Each structure stands twice: as C-alpha cells, then as structure tokens.
Amino acid sequence: MAEIIESGGGEKGGKKRPKKGVVRMDMTPMVDLAFLLLTFFILATSLSKPKTLEIIYPKEVENKDEKTKLADELATTILIGAGEEHLFYYHGKFDPDTTVLQKTDFSKDGFRKVLLDKNRTINERVFELKADLNSKQLSKEEYEAQYKEAYSKIVNDELAPFVIVKTIDKSMWRSVVNAMDELNICNVRKRAILDMEKNEQEAVEKRVTELGLPAAKESSND
Amino acid sequence: MPKPKMPKSAPSLDMTPMVDLGFLLVTFFILTAKFRPNEPVLVDTPSSTSELLLPEKIMLVTIDGDGRVFFDIHGKDVRREMINGMIERHPELKLTEEQLKRFSVMGMFGMDLANLGTYLKEDEAVRAKMDQMTKGIPTDSLKNELAEWIQEGYEAFMIDAQNKGISVEDLRDDEGLRYAIKADGATEYEKIEKVIDIFREKNIFQFNMVTTLEAGVDISAESE
C-alpha cells in the first residue's frame, strides 16, 4: 500500500506540493478505464459466436405429391422470385386460371401477418402452454423439458397449417432464410422447401409485370 | 510505530491494487480470446431471430456471392486424417510433411486438388492472391471434389472419434459431426441447392445455416 509521507500539513491528495513534491495520483479514472476494457472484451468474445438456423430437408423430392394430398385448406405457399420484392403467396392448391398471387414482404405487416392469421389456434395454444408453465414455478431444466414436449405436440397437430416455400434458381438466399425465420417466429413447424412449378413461375412473372415491380438485379457472373 | 495524527478528512481508498486487478483480468480475457483464422473470403450472412449457437464440431461449407465453394472442418487431427484419406484417393497428389502440417492447421480453403499442393507451399502474399483468383472447390458432376472432401471429412471425423474413445451414443447426441452452410445473403439459391444436393446424395439432410442475430419478436403482442 502506498505510504503517506508527512510533509507539512497535507489534507488534499493528488496535488503537487511546492515543498518536497510528492506526486500522488488519483487512480479512480484508471480503474474505470480498466473495467471498461474488461467489459468490452467479455462482450466481444461472446458476441462473436455465430448463430445458426436449423433447416431439415426432405429425404426425397417426390414427397411433394404426398403433400398435396393433405387438406388444401391447411396449405399456404410462398413464392420467392428473383428480385427482393418478388414475394407472393397463395392459400390452398394452385390453379393457373383462378389463383390470385398476393404480394407480400418480410415486414411485420407482411407475410408474418398472414402466418399469424393462419396459425391462430396453434399460437393461442402455445401462449396458454407458456402461461401454464410459468405459473407452475418450475426450475429452468424442468420448464425446458416440459415445454419442449408439449410444444412439439401442439405444432405437429394434424390440423396445424403447413407452409411450402417455393424457390427458383435465382431466388436470393436472404429471402429463403427470411421465410424460414418467419415460419419459426410464427410457430409453423410443418414446412417444405421445393422448386417452383413452371406455371407458378409464369404466374409470378406475370404478376411482377402487372404490379410494375423492379426487375431482379442482373447477376455479374454465371 | 506511533500512528501520525491524521487531520479529519473524508476517507479515501487507494485505488492502485484495484487497477492491478483490472488489468490482470483484461489480460486474461485478451489472451483467452480465440483468434479468427484468416478467411479467404468474407461472407455477409443473412440475419435471423434464431439464437441457437453454432456447434463447435462442424463441417462448414462456405458459399460466397458468386457461388464459389470453400470447405472447412473442425479439428487439427481430423484435418490431418482427412488429407491422408484424400491422398489415398488421389495418388498423384504428392504432399510433403510440411505441406501436410500446414493443411492441418489451416482454416477454410477453396482450392481444387490440382492447385492445392502449390497453395500449401506458397507464402501468405501468394496465397492471398490465389484465394482471390480461385474458382472454389469444384462441384460439377464430372469433377465433384466437394463430394470427396465431404466423404473423407466424415470418415476422418469417425476415425478421430474412435481414437479419442467417444462412444456411439455420444456421437448421436452431442458430440456428432454437424454440417453447416454459410452463404452470402445475395447468393443465388441454385448455388446453395447444388451443395445441399451433394450432401443429400451422401444421406445428409439436416443443416445448420449460419446467420447473424436479429432482434427477437414477441408475437403474443402482435396477434392481439
């Protein structure tokens, strides 16, 4: 510990004394700085861990025929075109003559609203489950275990809606990830990623022209 | 020692040891922070609300905006085992001990086998240039080197797990190899689909897509 050298009446520290000058520095700002650096490094190392979105692909692509056998009322399809704004959806089965493609986006009033609407019953049950488990005062592990089991049962219910994400070669990866993310946010577990049919592709192109949307950016290579 | 009579003043704390401690902790955290290996290509991944952390034991395929494919797998021993396996497949690929060592500590790479030897020999400046010019790992059906790396990588991981005595149950639960794909937000989906199809042929269907973190959403508020 530093010693105080008595040199004729010193009450205040940290001031250079004209007589036998003993410099005492106030270390408080240095401590602030040290802890600031420390906090920075702690946060920087933990933030730099990349996050991940799990996607499970179907085993065979032919599964799509099976999917269409399921009740059409439960199906919603989102079509991801080439441009950032080329996003459309339709409910049920696609009919080239009658189906009207609705334009959508990834804002909270866009596709999310459509999904929340379709998935209302399931989401209500999920909220009930959460409220129920929260009221039970469980430990973290018990909560996680019970939640996981019950949640899986709710979202895989027979009458739960399912969503098909349809892409073309030139769809942007970002749009695909955004679509999958929206499905996760809205608790839609039944899903598939497939290629667009020819007639769906044509319908998208027609709609893009109809609505006067900007064309997709030309890729710089091929 | 007689205590000198202190004039009545506000008690002051000597901060010196506190500073020592502060800097000690900072040093600790600086030293334990792992340094990111030099990546040949920087990819701007799309964001998602998913908070799942990327597991450590992964086989990572990186796809940049132009569709070039880069490969990486975790573990020095696994990489060593993998390159040995590749040499068995391609006897024309002759690598010295030094090149092999360099390969096992390297991060992700995007070289076709023809250029891999040269890549491992050169210094950093030349390698940086090669990284820029490379077309990535070939994925076309005639020369599907990516499929070979995936196969050898998987086998190397299994051999390494066996050597380290990890049980089959552990491999199924946590310690198993996971497959991650890191792609730029602007990459065309067909390029990613190609990589996924190559994985599917090897019976791999579950992927971890690398994303940056986006603020979470509370839908209970929105669906009111």
PDB file of N, CA, C and O in Angstrom, chain A residues 179-222:
ATOM      1  N   ALA A 179     -37.762 -16.247 -44.983  1.00  0.00           N
ATOM      2  CA  ALA A 179     -39.000 -17.023 -44.981  1.00  0.00           C
ATOM      3  C   ALA A 179     -38.969 -18.073 -43.870  1.00  0.00           C
ATOM      4  O   ALA A 179     -39.923 -18.209 -43.104  1.00  0.00           O
ATOM      5  N   MET A 180     -37.853 -18.803 -43.778  1.00  0.00           N
ATOM      6  CA  MET A 180     -37.744 -19.842 -42.742  1.00  0.00           C
ATOM      7  C   MET A 180     -37.816 -19.223 -41.359  1.00  0.00           C
ATOM      8  O   MET A 180     -38.411 -19.773 -40.431  1.00  0.00           O
ATOM      9  N   ASP A 181     -37.220 -18.038 -41.222  1.00  0.00           N
ATOM     10  CA  ASP A 181     -37.233 -17.352 -39.936  1.00  0.00           C
ATOM     11  C   ASP A 181     -38.657 -16.987 -39.531  1.00  0.00           C
ATOM     12  O   ASP A 181     -39.049 -17.152 -38.380  1.00  0.00           O
ATOM     13  N   GLU A 182     -39.438 -16.473 -40.511  1.00  0.00           N
ATOM     14  CA  GLU A 182     -40.828 -16.108 -40.219  1.00  0.00           C
ATOM     15  C   GLU A 182     -41.608 -17.335 -39.764  1.00  0.00           C
ATOM     16  O   GLU A 182     -42.433 -17.265 -38.855  1.00  0.00           O
ATOM     17  N   LEU A 183     -41.335 -18.476 -40.402  1.00  0.00           N
ATOM     18  CA  LEU A 183     -42.028 -19.703 -40.002  1.00  0.00           C
ATOM     19  C   LEU A 183     -41.694 -20.059 -38.559  1.00  0.00           C
ATOM     20  O   LEU A 183     -42.554 -20.473 -37.792  1.00  0.00           O
ATOM     21  N   ASN A 184     -40.429 -19.878 -38.191  1.00  0.00           N
ATOM     22  CA  ASN A 184     -40.039 -20.162 -36.808  1.00  0.00           C
ATOM     23  C   ASN A 184     -40.714 -19.212 -35.838  1.00  0.00           C
ATOM     24  O   ASN A 184     -41.201 -19.617 -34.792  1.00  0.00           O
ATOM     25  N   ILE A 185     -40.743 -17.923 -36.213  1.00  0.00           N
ATOM     26  CA  ILE A 185     -41.347 -16.915 -35.330  1.00  0.00           C
ATOM     27  C   ILE A 185     -42.816 -17.228 -35.092  1.00  0.00           C
ATOM     28  O   ILE A 185     -43.326 -17.083 -33.981  1.00  0.00           O
ATOM     29  N   CYS A 186     -43.501 -17.669 -36.150  1.00  0.00           N
ATOM     30  CA  CYS A 186     -44.947 -17.888 -36.039  1.00  0.00           C
ATOM     31  C   CYS A 186     -45.288 -19.310 -35.646  1.00  0.00           C
ATOM     32  O   CYS A 186     -46.449 -19.717 -35.750  1.00  0.00           O
ATOM     33  N   ASN A 187     -44.298 -20.079 -35.216  1.00  0.00           N
ATOM     34  CA  ASN A 187     -44.547 -21.442 -34.745  1.00  0.00           C
ATOM     35  C   ASN A 187     -45.148 -22.368 -35.787  1.00  0.00           C
ATOM     36  O   ASN A 187     -45.971 -23.229 -35.470  1.00  0.00           O
ATOM     37  N   VAL A 188     -44.778 -22.188 -37.041  1.00  0.00           N
ATOM     38  CA  VAL A 188     -45.234 -23.104 -38.083  1.00  0.00           C
ATOM     39  C   VAL A 188     -44.144 -24.152 -38.279  1.00  0.00           C
ATOM     40  O   VAL A 188     -43.077 -23.850 -38.794  1.00  0.00           O
ATOM     41  N   ARG A 189     -44.405 -25.375 -37.836  1.00  0.00           N
ATOM     42  CA  ARG A 189     -43.353 -26.392 -37.933  1.00  0.00           C
ATOM     43  C   ARG A 189     -43.458 -27.242 -39.178  1.00  0.00           C
ATOM     44  O   ARG A 189     -42.494 -27.825 -39.629  1.00  0.00           O
ATOM     45  N   LYS A 190     -44.673 -27.346 -39.709  1.00  0.00           N
ATOM     46  CA  LYS A 190     -44.818 -28.201 -40.881  1.00  0.00           C
ATOM     47  C   LYS A 190     -44.460 -27.373 -42.111  1.00  0.00           C
ATOM     48  O   LYS A 190     -45.169 -26.432 -42.459  1.00  0.00           O
ATOM     49  N   ARG A 191     -43.381 -27.731 -42.751  1.00  0.00           N
ATOM     50  CA  ARG A 191     -42.929 -26.891 -43.850  1.00  0.00           C
ATOM     51  C   ARG A 191     -42.144 -27.713 -44.848  1.00  0.00           C
ATOM     52  O   ARG A 191     -41.731 -28.833 -44.568  1.00  0.00           O
ATOM     53  N   ALA A 192     -41.932 -27.133 -46.011  1.00  0.00           N
ATOM     54  CA  ALA A 192     -41.122 -27.796 -47.038  1.00  0.00           C
ATOM     55  C   ALA A 192     -40.507 -26.721 -47.924  1.00  0.00           C
ATOM     56  O   ALA A 192     -41.083 -25.644 -48.091  1.00  0.00           O
ATOM     57  N   ILE A 193     -39.328 -27.023 -48.462  1.00  0.00           N
ATOM     58  CA  ILE A 193     -38.718 -26.111 -49.439  1.00  0.00           C
ATOM     59  C   ILE A 193     -38.670 -26.858 -50.764  1.00  0.00           C
ATOM     60  O   ILE A 193     -38.057 -27.917 -50.858  1.00  0.00           O
ATOM     61  N   LEU A 194     -39.332 -26.317 -51.771  1.00  0.00           N
ATOM     62  CA  LEU A 194     -39.384 -27.005 -53.064  1.00  0.00           C
ATOM     63  C   LEU A 194     -39.134 -26.026 -54.200  1.00  0.00           C
ATOM     64  O   LEU A 194     -39.165 -24.813 -54.000  1.00  0.00           O
ATOM     65  N   ASP A 195     -38.918 -26.585 -55.387  1.00  0.00           N
ATOM     66  CA  ASP A 195     -38.781 -25.721 -56.565  1.00  0.00           C
ATOM     67  C   ASP A 195     -40.160 -25.338 -57.085  1.00  0.00           C
ATOM     68  O   ASP A 195     -41.107 -26.102 -56.970  1.00  0.00           O
ATOM     69  N   MET A 196     -40.223 -24.150 -57.686  1.00  0.00           N
ATOM     70  CA  MET A 196     -41.496 -23.688 -58.254  1.00  0.00           C
ATOM     71  C   MET A 196     -41.844 -24.499 -59.478  1.00  0.00           C
ATOM     72  O   MET A 196     -40.980 -24.889 -60.250  1.00  0.00           O
ATOM     73  N   GLU A 197     -43.148 -24.704 -59.675  1.00  0.00           N
ATOM     74  CA  GLU A 197     -43.595 -25.331 -60.917  1.00  0.00           C
ATOM     75  C   GLU A 197     -43.537 -24.313 -62.030  1.00  0.00           C
ATOM     76  O   GLU A 197     -43.507 -23.110 -61.787  1.00  0.00           O
ATOM     77  N   LYS A 198     -43.563 -24.828 -63.278  1.00  0.00           N
ATOM     78  CA  LYS A 198     -43.468 -23.921 -64.427  1.00  0.00           C
ATOM     79  C   LYS A 198     -44.598 -22.909 -64.409  1.00  0.00           C
ATOM     80  O   LYS A 198     -44.388 -21.721 -64.624  1.00  0.00           O
ATOM     81  N   ASN A 199     -45.830 -23.391 -64.149  1.00  0.00           N
ATOM     82  CA  ASN A 199     -46.957 -22.458 -64.204  1.00  0.00           C
ATOM     83  C   ASN A 199     -46.899 -21.432 -63.068  1.00  0.00           C
ATOM     84  O   ASN A 199     -47.327 -20.293 -63.225  1.00  0.00           O
ATOM     85  N   GLU A 200     -46.338 -21.841 -61.923  1.00  0.00           N
ATOM     86  CA  GLU A 200     -46.191 -20.876 -60.836  1.00  0.00           C
ATOM     87  C   GLU A 200     -45.185 -19.797 -61.219  1.00  0.00           C
ATOM     88  O   GLU A 200     -45.400 -18.597 -60.970  1.00  0.00           O
ATOM     89  N   GLN A 201     -44.102 -20.232 -61.864  1.00  0.00           N
ATOM     90  CA  GLN A 201     -43.085 -19.277 -62.297  1.00  0.00           C
ATOM     91  C   GLN A 201     -43.666 -18.257 -63.261  1.00  0.00           C
ATOM     92  O   GLN A 201     -43.399 -17.055 -63.162  1.00  0.00           O
ATOM     93  N   GLU A 202     -44.485 -18.770 -64.206  1.00  0.00           N
ATOM     94  CA  GLU A 202     -45.082 -17.864 -65.187  1.00  0.00           C
ATOM     95  C   GLU A 202     -46.026 -16.882 -64.500  1.00  0.00           C
ATOM     96  O   GLU A 202     -46.046 -15.691 -64.814  1.00  0.00           O
ATOM     97  N   ALA A 203     -46.780 -17.420 -63.518  1.00  0.00           N
ATOM     98  CA  ALA A 203     -47.721 -16.552 -62.810  1.00  0.00           C
ATOM     99  C   ALA A 203     -46.977 -15.442 -62.073  1.00  0.00           C
ATOM    100  O   ALA A 203     -47.424 -14.283 -62.039  1.00  0.00           O
ATOM    101  N   VAL A 204     -45.823 -15.798 -61.485  1.00  0.00           N
ATOM    102  CA  VAL A 204     -45.033 -14.795 -60.761  1.00  0.00           C
ATOM    103  C   VAL A 204     -44.563 -13.707 -61.720  1.00  0.00           C
ATOM    104  O   VAL A 204     -44.677 -12.512 -61.435  1.00  0.00           O
ATOM    105  N   GLU A 205     -44.047 -14.159 -62.885  1.00  0.00           N
ATOM    106  CA  GLU A 205     -43.541 -13.171 -63.836  1.00  0.00           C
ATOM    107  C   GLU A 205     -44.652 -12.243 -64.295  1.00  0.00           C
ATOM    108  O   GLU A 205     -44.472 -11.028 -64.419  1.00  0.00           O
ATOM    109  N   LYS A 206     -45.842 -12.841 -64.501  1.00  0.00           N
ATOM    110  CA  LYS A 206     -46.972 -12.030 -64.949  1.00  0.00           C
ATOM    111  C   LYS A 206     -47.305 -10.979 -63.899  1.00  0.00           C
ATOM    112  O   LYS A 206     -47.503  -9.805 -64.196  1.00  0.00           O
ATOM    113  N   ARG A 207     -47.362 -11.408 -62.670  1.00  0.00           N
ATOM    114  CA  ARG A 207     -47.705 -10.517 -61.560  1.00  0.00           C
ATOM    115  C   ARG A 207     -46.697  -9.397 -61.410  1.00  0.00           C
ATOM    116  O   ARG A 207     -47.049  -8.258 -61.099  1.00  0.00           O
ATOM    117  N   VAL A 208     -45.402  -9.753 -61.593  1.00  0.00           N
ATOM    118  CA  VAL A 208     -44.347  -8.747 -61.454  1.00  0.00           C
ATOM    119  C   VAL A 208     -44.560  -7.636 -62.468  1.00  0.00           C
ATOM    120  O   VAL A 208     -44.456  -6.449 -62.161  1.00  0.00           O
ATOM    121  N   THR A 209     -44.905  -8.026 -63.695  1.00  0.00           N
ATOM    122  CA  THR A 209     -45.158  -7.020 -64.734  1.00  0.00           C
ATOM    123  C   THR A 209     -46.416  -6.229 -64.423  1.00  0.00           C
ATOM    124  O   THR A 209     -46.445  -5.010 -64.531  1.00  0.00           O
ATOM    125  N   GLU A 210     -47.459  -6.956 -63.985  1.00  0.00           N
ATOM    126  CA  GLU A 210     -48.725  -6.296 -63.649  1.00  0.00           C
ATOM    127  C   GLU A 210     -48.531  -5.206 -62.609  1.00  0.00           C
ATOM    128  O   GLU A 210     -49.067  -4.116 -62.707  1.00  0.00           O
ATOM    129  N   LEU A 211     -47.761  -5.558 -61.556  1.00  0.00           N
ATOM    130  CA  LEU A 211     -47.598  -4.614 -60.461  1.00  0.00           C
ATOM    131  C   LEU A 211     -46.462  -3.639 -60.706  1.00  0.00           C
ATOM    132  O   LEU A 211     -46.200  -2.772 -59.881  1.00  0.00           O
ATOM    133  N   GLY A 212     -45.780  -3.803 -61.818  1.00  0.00           N
ATOM    134  CA  GLY A 212     -44.692  -2.889 -62.155  1.00  0.00           C
ATOM    135  C   GLY A 212     -43.542  -2.934 -61.167  1.00  0.00           C
ATOM    136  O   GLY A 212     -42.944  -1.921 -60.830  1.00  0.00           O
ATOM    137  N   LEU A 213     -43.218  -4.121 -60.661  1.00  0.00           N
ATOM    138  CA  LEU A 213     -42.143  -4.220 -59.684  1.00  0.00           C
ATOM    139  C   LEU A 213     -40.791  -4.130 -60.374  1.00  0.00           C
ATOM    140  O   LEU A 213     -40.654  -4.534 -61.524  1.00  0.00           O
ATOM    141  N   PRO A 214     -39.777  -3.610 -59.662  1.00  0.00           N
ATOM    142  CA  PRO A 214     -38.442  -3.541 -60.280  1.00  0.00           C
ATOM    143  C   PRO A 214     -37.933  -4.942 -60.587  1.00  0.00           C
ATOM    144  O   PRO A 214     -38.139  -5.858 -59.809  1.00  0.00           O
ATOM    145  N   ALA A 215     -37.288  -5.061 -61.719  1.00  0.00           N
ATOM    146  CA  ALA A 215     -36.770  -6.373 -62.125  1.00  0.00           C
ATOM    147  C   ALA A 215     -35.628  -6.787 -61.205  1.00  0.00           C
ATOM    148  O   ALA A 215     -35.049  -5.962 -60.520  1.00  0.00           O
ATOM    149  N   ALA A 216     -35.329  -8.060 -61.226  1.00  0.00           N
ATOM    150  CA  ALA A 216     -34.250  -8.562 -60.376  1.00  0.00           C
ATOM    151  C   ALA A 216     -32.930  -7.998 -60.851  1.00  0.00           C
ATOM    152  O   ALA A 216     -32.739  -7.746 -62.037  1.00  0.00           O
ATOM    153  N   LYS A 217     -31.999  -7.829 -59.905  1.00  0.00           N
ATOM    154  CA  LYS A 217     -30.687  -7.294 -60.279  1.00  0.00           C
ATOM    155  C   LYS A 217     -29.980  -8.348 -61.119  1.00  0.00           C
ATOM    156  O   LYS A 217     -29.974  -9.518 -60.783  1.00  0.00           O
ATOM    157  N   GLU A 218     -29.337  -7.918 -62.170  1.00  0.00           N
ATOM    158  CA  GLU A 218     -28.611  -8.862 -63.021  1.00  0.00           C
ATOM    159  C   GLU A 218     -27.395  -9.367 -62.270  1.00  0.00           C
ATOM    160  O   GLU A 218     -26.662  -8.593 -61.691  1.00  0.00           O
ATOM    161  N   SER A 219     -27.190 -10.673 -62.292  1.00  0.00           N
ATOM    162  CA  SER A 219     -26.012 -11.199 -61.599  1.00  0.00           C
ATOM    163  C   SER A 219     -24.788 -10.933 -62.456  1.00  0.00           C
ATOM    164  O   SER A 219     -24.841 -10.974 -63.676  1.00  0.00           O
ATOM    165  N   SER A 220     -23.669 -10.679 -61.775  1.00  0.00           N
ATOM    166  CA  SER A 220     -22.485 -10.233 -62.500  1.00  0.00           C
ATOM    167  C   SER A 220     -21.744 -11.374 -63.175  1.00  0.00           C
ATOM    168  O   SER A 220     -20.762 -11.183 -63.831  1.00  0.00           O
ATOM    169  N   ASN A 221     -22.220 -12.597 -62.937  1.00  0.00           N
ATOM    170  CA  ASN A 221     -21.471 -13.722 -63.496  1.00  0.00           C
ATOM    171  C   ASN A 221     -22.440 -14.820 -63.833  1.00  0.00           C
ATOM    172  O   ASN A 221     -23.623 -14.712 -63.581  1.00  0.00           O
ATOM    173  N   ASP A 222     -21.960 -15.883 -64.359  1.00  0.00           N
ATOM    174  CA  ASP A 222     -22.838 -17.059 -64.493  1.00  0.00           C
ATOM    175  C   ASP A 222     -22.111 -18.382 -64.654  1.00  0.00           C
ATOM    176  O   ASP A 222     -21.014 -18.461 -65.035  1.00  0.00           O
TER     177      ASP A 222
END
